[in-house]
Every structure is written in structure tokens, then in C-alpha cells.
Tab-separated table of C-alpha atoms in Angstrom:
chain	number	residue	atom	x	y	z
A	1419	UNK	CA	45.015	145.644	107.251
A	1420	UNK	CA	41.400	146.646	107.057
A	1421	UNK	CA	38.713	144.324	106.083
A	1422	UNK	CA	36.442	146.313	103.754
A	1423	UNK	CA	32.710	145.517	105.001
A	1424	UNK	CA	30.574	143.759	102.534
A	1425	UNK	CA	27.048	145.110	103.094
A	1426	UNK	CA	24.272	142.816	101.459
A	1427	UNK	CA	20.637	143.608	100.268
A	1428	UNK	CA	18.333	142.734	102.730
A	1429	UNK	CA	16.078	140.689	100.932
A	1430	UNK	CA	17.705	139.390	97.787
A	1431	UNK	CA	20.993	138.542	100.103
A	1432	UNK	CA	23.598	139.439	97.600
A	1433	UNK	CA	25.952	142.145	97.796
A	1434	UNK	CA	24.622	145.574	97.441
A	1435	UNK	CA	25.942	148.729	98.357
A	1436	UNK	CA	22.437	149.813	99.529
A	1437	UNK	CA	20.555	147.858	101.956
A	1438	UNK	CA	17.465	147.208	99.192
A	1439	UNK	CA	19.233	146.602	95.841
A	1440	UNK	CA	18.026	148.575	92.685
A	1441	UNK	CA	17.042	144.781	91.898
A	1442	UNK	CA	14.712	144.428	94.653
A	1443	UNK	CA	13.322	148.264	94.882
A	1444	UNK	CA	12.123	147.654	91.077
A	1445	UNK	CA	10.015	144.277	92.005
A	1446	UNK	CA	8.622	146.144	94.869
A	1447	UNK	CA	5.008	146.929	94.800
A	1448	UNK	CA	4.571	150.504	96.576
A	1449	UNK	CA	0.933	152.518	96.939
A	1450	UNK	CA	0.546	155.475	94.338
A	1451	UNK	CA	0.802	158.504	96.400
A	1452	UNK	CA	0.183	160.632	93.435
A	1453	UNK	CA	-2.607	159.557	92.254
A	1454	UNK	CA	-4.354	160.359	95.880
A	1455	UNK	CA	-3.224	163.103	96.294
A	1456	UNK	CA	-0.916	161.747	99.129
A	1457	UNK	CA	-3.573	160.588	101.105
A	1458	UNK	CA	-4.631	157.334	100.875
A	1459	UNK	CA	-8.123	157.532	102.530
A	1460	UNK	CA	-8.585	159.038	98.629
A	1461	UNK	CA	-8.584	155.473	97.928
A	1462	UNK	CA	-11.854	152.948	98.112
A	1463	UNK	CA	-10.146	150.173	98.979
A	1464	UNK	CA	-8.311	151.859	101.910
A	1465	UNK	CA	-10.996	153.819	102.623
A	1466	UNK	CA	-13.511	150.827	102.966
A	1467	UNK	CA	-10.929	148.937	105.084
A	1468	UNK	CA	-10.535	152.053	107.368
A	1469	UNK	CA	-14.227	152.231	107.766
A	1470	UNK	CA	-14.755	153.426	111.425
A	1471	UNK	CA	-11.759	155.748	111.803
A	1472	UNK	CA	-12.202	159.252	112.831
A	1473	UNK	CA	-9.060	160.531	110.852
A	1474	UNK	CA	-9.303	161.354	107.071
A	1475	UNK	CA	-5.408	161.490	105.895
A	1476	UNK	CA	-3.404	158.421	106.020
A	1477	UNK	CA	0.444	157.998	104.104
A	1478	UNK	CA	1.795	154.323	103.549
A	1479	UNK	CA	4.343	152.760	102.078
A	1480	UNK	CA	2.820	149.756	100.792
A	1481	UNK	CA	0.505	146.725	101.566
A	1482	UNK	CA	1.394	144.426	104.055
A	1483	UNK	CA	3.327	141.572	102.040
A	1484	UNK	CA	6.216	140.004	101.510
A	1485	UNK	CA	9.236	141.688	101.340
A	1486	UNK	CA	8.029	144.180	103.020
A	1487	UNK	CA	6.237	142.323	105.420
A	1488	UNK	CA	9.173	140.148	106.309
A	1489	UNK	CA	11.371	143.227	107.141
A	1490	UNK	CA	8.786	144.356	109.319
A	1491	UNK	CA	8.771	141.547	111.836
A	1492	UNK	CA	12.215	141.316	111.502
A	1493	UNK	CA	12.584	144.225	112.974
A	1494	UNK	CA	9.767	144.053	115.358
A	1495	UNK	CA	10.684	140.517	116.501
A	1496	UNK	CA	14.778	140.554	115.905
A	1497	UNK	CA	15.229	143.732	116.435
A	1498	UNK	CA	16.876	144.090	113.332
A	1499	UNK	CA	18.061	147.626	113.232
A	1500	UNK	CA	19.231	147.649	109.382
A	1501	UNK	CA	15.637	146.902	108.720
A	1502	UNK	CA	14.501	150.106	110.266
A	1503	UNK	CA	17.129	152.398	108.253
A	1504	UNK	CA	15.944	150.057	104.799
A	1505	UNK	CA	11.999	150.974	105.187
A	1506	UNK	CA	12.593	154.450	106.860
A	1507	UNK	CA	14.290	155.184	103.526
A	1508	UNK	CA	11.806	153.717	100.861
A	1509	UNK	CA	9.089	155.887	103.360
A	1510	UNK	CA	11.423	158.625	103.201
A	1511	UNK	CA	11.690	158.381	99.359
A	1512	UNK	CA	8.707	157.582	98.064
A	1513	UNK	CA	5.927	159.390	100.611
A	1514	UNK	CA	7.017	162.378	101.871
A	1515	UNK	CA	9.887	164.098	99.368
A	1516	UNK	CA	6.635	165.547	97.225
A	1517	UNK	CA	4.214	166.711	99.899
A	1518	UNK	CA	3.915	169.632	99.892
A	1519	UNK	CA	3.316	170.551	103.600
A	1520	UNK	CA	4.861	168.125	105.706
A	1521	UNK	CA	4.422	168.006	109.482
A	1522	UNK	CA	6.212	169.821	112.087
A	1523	UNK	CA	6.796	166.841	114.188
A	1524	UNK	CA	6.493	162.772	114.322
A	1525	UNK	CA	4.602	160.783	117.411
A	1526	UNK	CA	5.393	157.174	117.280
A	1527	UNK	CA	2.709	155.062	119.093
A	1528	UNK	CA	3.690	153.935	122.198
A	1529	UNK	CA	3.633	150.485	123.677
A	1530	UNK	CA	2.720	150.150	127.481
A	1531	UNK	CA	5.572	149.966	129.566
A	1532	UNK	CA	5.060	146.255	130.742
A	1533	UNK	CA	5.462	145.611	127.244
A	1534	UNK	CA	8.449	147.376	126.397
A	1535	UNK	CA	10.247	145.983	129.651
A	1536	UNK	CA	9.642	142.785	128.446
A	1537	UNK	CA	10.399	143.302	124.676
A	1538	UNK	CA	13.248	146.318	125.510
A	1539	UNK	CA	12.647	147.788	122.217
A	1540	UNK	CA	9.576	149.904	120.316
A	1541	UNK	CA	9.683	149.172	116.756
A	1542	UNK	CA	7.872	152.324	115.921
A	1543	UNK	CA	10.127	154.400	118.044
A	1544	UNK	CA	13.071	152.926	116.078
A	1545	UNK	CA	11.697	153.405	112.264
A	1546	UNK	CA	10.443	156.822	113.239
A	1547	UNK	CA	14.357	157.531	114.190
A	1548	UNK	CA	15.222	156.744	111.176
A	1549	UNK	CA	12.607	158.768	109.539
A	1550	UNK	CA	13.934	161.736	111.626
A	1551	UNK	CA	17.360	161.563	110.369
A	1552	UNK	CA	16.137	161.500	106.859
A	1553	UNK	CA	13.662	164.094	106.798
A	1554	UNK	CA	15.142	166.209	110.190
A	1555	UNK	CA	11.235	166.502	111.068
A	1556	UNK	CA	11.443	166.353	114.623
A	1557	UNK	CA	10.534	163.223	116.699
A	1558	UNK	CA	8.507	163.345	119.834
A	1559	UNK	CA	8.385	160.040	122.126
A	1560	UNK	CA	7.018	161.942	125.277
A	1561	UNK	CA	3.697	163.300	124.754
A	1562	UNK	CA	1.414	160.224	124.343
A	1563	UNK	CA	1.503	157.291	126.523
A	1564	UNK	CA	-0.016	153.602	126.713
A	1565	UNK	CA	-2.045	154.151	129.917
A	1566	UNK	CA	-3.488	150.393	130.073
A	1567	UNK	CA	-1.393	146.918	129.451
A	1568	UNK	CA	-3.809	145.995	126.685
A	1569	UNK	CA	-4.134	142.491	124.990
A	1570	UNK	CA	-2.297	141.738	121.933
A	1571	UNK	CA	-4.427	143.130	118.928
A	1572	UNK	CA	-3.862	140.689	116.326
A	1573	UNK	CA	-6.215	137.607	116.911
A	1574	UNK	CA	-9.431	140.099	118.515
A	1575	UNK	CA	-12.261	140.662	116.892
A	1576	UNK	CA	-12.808	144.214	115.797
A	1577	UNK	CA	-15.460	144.913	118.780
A	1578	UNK	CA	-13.142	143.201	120.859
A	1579	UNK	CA	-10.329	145.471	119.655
A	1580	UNK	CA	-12.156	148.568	120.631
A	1581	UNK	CA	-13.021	147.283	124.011
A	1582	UNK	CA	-9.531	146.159	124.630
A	1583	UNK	CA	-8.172	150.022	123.358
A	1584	UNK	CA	-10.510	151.945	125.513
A	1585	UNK	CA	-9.184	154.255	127.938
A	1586	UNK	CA	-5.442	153.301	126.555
A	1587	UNK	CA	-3.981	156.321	125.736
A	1588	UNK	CA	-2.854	159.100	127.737
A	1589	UNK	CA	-1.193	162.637	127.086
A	1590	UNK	CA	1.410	164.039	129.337
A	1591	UNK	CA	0.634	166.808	131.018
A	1592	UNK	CA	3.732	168.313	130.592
A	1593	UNK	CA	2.997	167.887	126.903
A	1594	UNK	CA	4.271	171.277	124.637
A	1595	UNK	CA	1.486	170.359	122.191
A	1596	UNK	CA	0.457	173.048	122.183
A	1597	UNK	CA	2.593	175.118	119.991
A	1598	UNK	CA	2.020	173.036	116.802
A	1599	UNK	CA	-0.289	173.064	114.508
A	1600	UNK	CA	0.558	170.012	112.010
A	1601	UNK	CA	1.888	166.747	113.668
A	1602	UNK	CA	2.116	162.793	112.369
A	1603	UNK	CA	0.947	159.760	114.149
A	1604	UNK	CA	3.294	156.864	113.112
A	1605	UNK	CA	2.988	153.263	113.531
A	1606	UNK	CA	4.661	150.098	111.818
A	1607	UNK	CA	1.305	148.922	110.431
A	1608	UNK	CA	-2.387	149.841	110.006
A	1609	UNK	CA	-4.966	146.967	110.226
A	1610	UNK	CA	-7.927	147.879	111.396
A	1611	UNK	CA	-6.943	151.190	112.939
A	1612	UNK	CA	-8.372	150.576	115.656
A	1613	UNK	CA	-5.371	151.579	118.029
A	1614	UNK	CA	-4.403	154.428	115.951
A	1615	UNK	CA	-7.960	155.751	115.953
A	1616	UNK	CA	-7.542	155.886	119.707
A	1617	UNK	CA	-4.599	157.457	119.964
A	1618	UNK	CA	-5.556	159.990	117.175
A	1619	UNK	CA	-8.963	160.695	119.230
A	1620	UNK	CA	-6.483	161.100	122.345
A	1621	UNK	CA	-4.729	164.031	120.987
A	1622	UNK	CA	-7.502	165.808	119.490
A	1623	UNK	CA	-9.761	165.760	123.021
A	1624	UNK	CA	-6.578	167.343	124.475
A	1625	UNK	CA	-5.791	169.842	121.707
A	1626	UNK	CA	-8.242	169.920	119.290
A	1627	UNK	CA	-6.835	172.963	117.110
A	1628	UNK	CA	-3.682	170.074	115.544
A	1629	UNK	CA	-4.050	168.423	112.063
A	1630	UNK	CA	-2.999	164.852	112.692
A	1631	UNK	CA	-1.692	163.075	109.410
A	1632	UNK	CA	-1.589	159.068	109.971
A	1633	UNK	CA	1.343	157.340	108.994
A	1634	UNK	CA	2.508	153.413	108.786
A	1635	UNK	CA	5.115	151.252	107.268
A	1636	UNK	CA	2.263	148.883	105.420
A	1637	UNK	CA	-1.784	148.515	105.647
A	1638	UNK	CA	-3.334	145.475	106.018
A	1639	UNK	CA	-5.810	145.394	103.270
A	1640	UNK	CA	-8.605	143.021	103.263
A	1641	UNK	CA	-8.192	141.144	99.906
């Protein structure tokens, strides 16, 4: 006899035959794409926040809180894999199915290998996997690496952040760059973007022809 499996929503708990009930995607509250054109550097209040970037297009999902939040770390501290397939989706959904040029390939930002030998696991690598399968843009995890074992960002002050990001990045020589013209940066979440600034000023030293779209999970938006 077969057990049927009784899949749950992931943050209202009951049973659901989609990981985020229809319950739970109504209460969520998700950025207006439309209204900025699908760039959210369109907006002040991002655009303020993301003062000292270099790069002018940016595509989120939503602010950085709760549910969305929560999901997050679960998957960046649990590893929770049914996390990444939930918010690859809602990304999937709601940012890119009306743009009208998308890019030709994703770069997740890396983590220094230290890190990722002591974590085993790169939750930007494993939502931009998801967003892969969804969209079949293709994903790239071997052009850009973490060159320096920096500090954790999170309790740094934003001078602090710079200093602790300089020099981190790397691209592989061996890189086929070259023969695109459109790519995305992707990360989890945006706070400062400091380290995606970085990476982002990386790339375009080493092949300054590409148009680099940023995209995250959630910004951190100062209240």
C-alpha cells in the first residue's frame, strides 16, 4: 500500500498542495514591479537605501520580513531545500514572467571556500537552481569567485563593509564571459549592497561590454 504524501504550506503549516498556500500568497506583501518599470532602483526608497552602488537595475521579491524572511534563514541556516523551490517560484512568478528582455544567464554570488567547507551548502547557489529550472535561463557557478575569507557582513559598519569586501572577488580566467551580452547577479538578500557592488564592479573591469541586472530574494530597507 502506498502512503499518499501530505505536503504542507510552509508557513501557515496546514495542508496545501503547493508549498505557499493561496492563503498565505494573498497576505504576502510583494514589491510592485510594474509600477518601476521592473527595476526597483526606479524607486526612492530603494534607491536612497542603495545609495553608493555602481549598478542602476535591481529585481526583488519583497522586503526583508517575516514570512519571507523566515524562509530565508531557513534555508540559509537549515538548509531547507523546500524553501528554495517556495521563493524561487514566487521570484519566478511575480519578477521575471513580464520582462521583457530577460538575461541570458544567472551568477549566484559566491561564498569563499573556507566558508562553504564549513557550511557545505551556498544558499544562493541553491535558490538560483531553482530559478533555473523555472525559467531554463542558464546558471553559471564558475566564473566569479570569493578570492578573500572575508568577515561576516552583518554587524560591520558600512565603511567597515567596504574595507572588509575589497579585493574579494575574482573572475576565472577560463571565464566564457565573453560571449554574452545580458547576465544577472543573484544573491539571497540586498542590504547595503555593499558585496554585490563588488562583485558587480568585478565583472565589469573584466568585461565591460555586459549589462548586469541585480537580483535578490528580499532588500533590507531602512524603515
Amino acid at each position: 500500500m502506498i502512503i499518499p504524501f501530505e505536503q504542507h504550506c510552509l508557513i501557515c503549516k496546514q495542508s496545501s498542495s503547493h508549498l505557499i498556500c493561496g492563503y498565505c500568497k494573498k497576505d504576502l506583501v510583494l514589491f510592485e514591479l510594474a509600477n518601476y518599470d521592473f527595476n526597483l532602483m526606479l524607486n526612492p526608497k530603494v534607491k536612497k537605501g542603495l545609495a553608493k552602488v555602481d549598478f542602476s537595475n535591481v529585481v526583488a521579491l519583497s522586503d526583508y520580513q517575516w514570512p519571507l524572511s523566515k524562509l530565508v534563514t531557513g534555508l540559509k541556516f537549515s538548509a531547507y531545500i523546500p524553501n528554495a523551490k517556495a521563493l524561487a517560484t514566487l521570484f519566478n512568478n511575480h519578477c521575471l514572467r513580464d520582462i521583457s528582455t530577460l538575461p541570458q544567464l544567472i551568477l549566484p554570488i559566491p561564498l569563499h571556500k573556507n566558508r562553504y567547507f564549513k557550511r557545505k551548502f551556498n544558499q544562493s547557489i541553491e535558490l538560483a537552481k531553482q530559478i533555473n529550472k523555472l525559467s531554463h535561463i542558464p546558471l553559471n557557478t564558475s566564473s566569479l569567485y570569493r578570492n578573500k575569507a572575508t568577515q561576516a557582513q552583518t554587524k560591520l559598519s558600512a565603511a567597515k563593509r567596504r574595507q572588509n569586501l575589497k579585493h574579494a572577488f575574482i573572475v576565472n580566467p577560463k571565464s566564457n564571459l565573453m560571449q554574452y551580452q545580458h547576465i544577472a547577479l543573484f544573491d539571497d538578500v540586498i542590504t547595503t549592497g555593499t558585496t554585490m557592488n563588488y562583485a558587480y564592479n568585478t565583472l565589469k573591469a573584466a568585461y565591460p561590454h555586459l549589462k548586469i541586472d541585480i537580483w535578490c530574494i528580499c532588500l533590507t530597507l531602512a524603515p
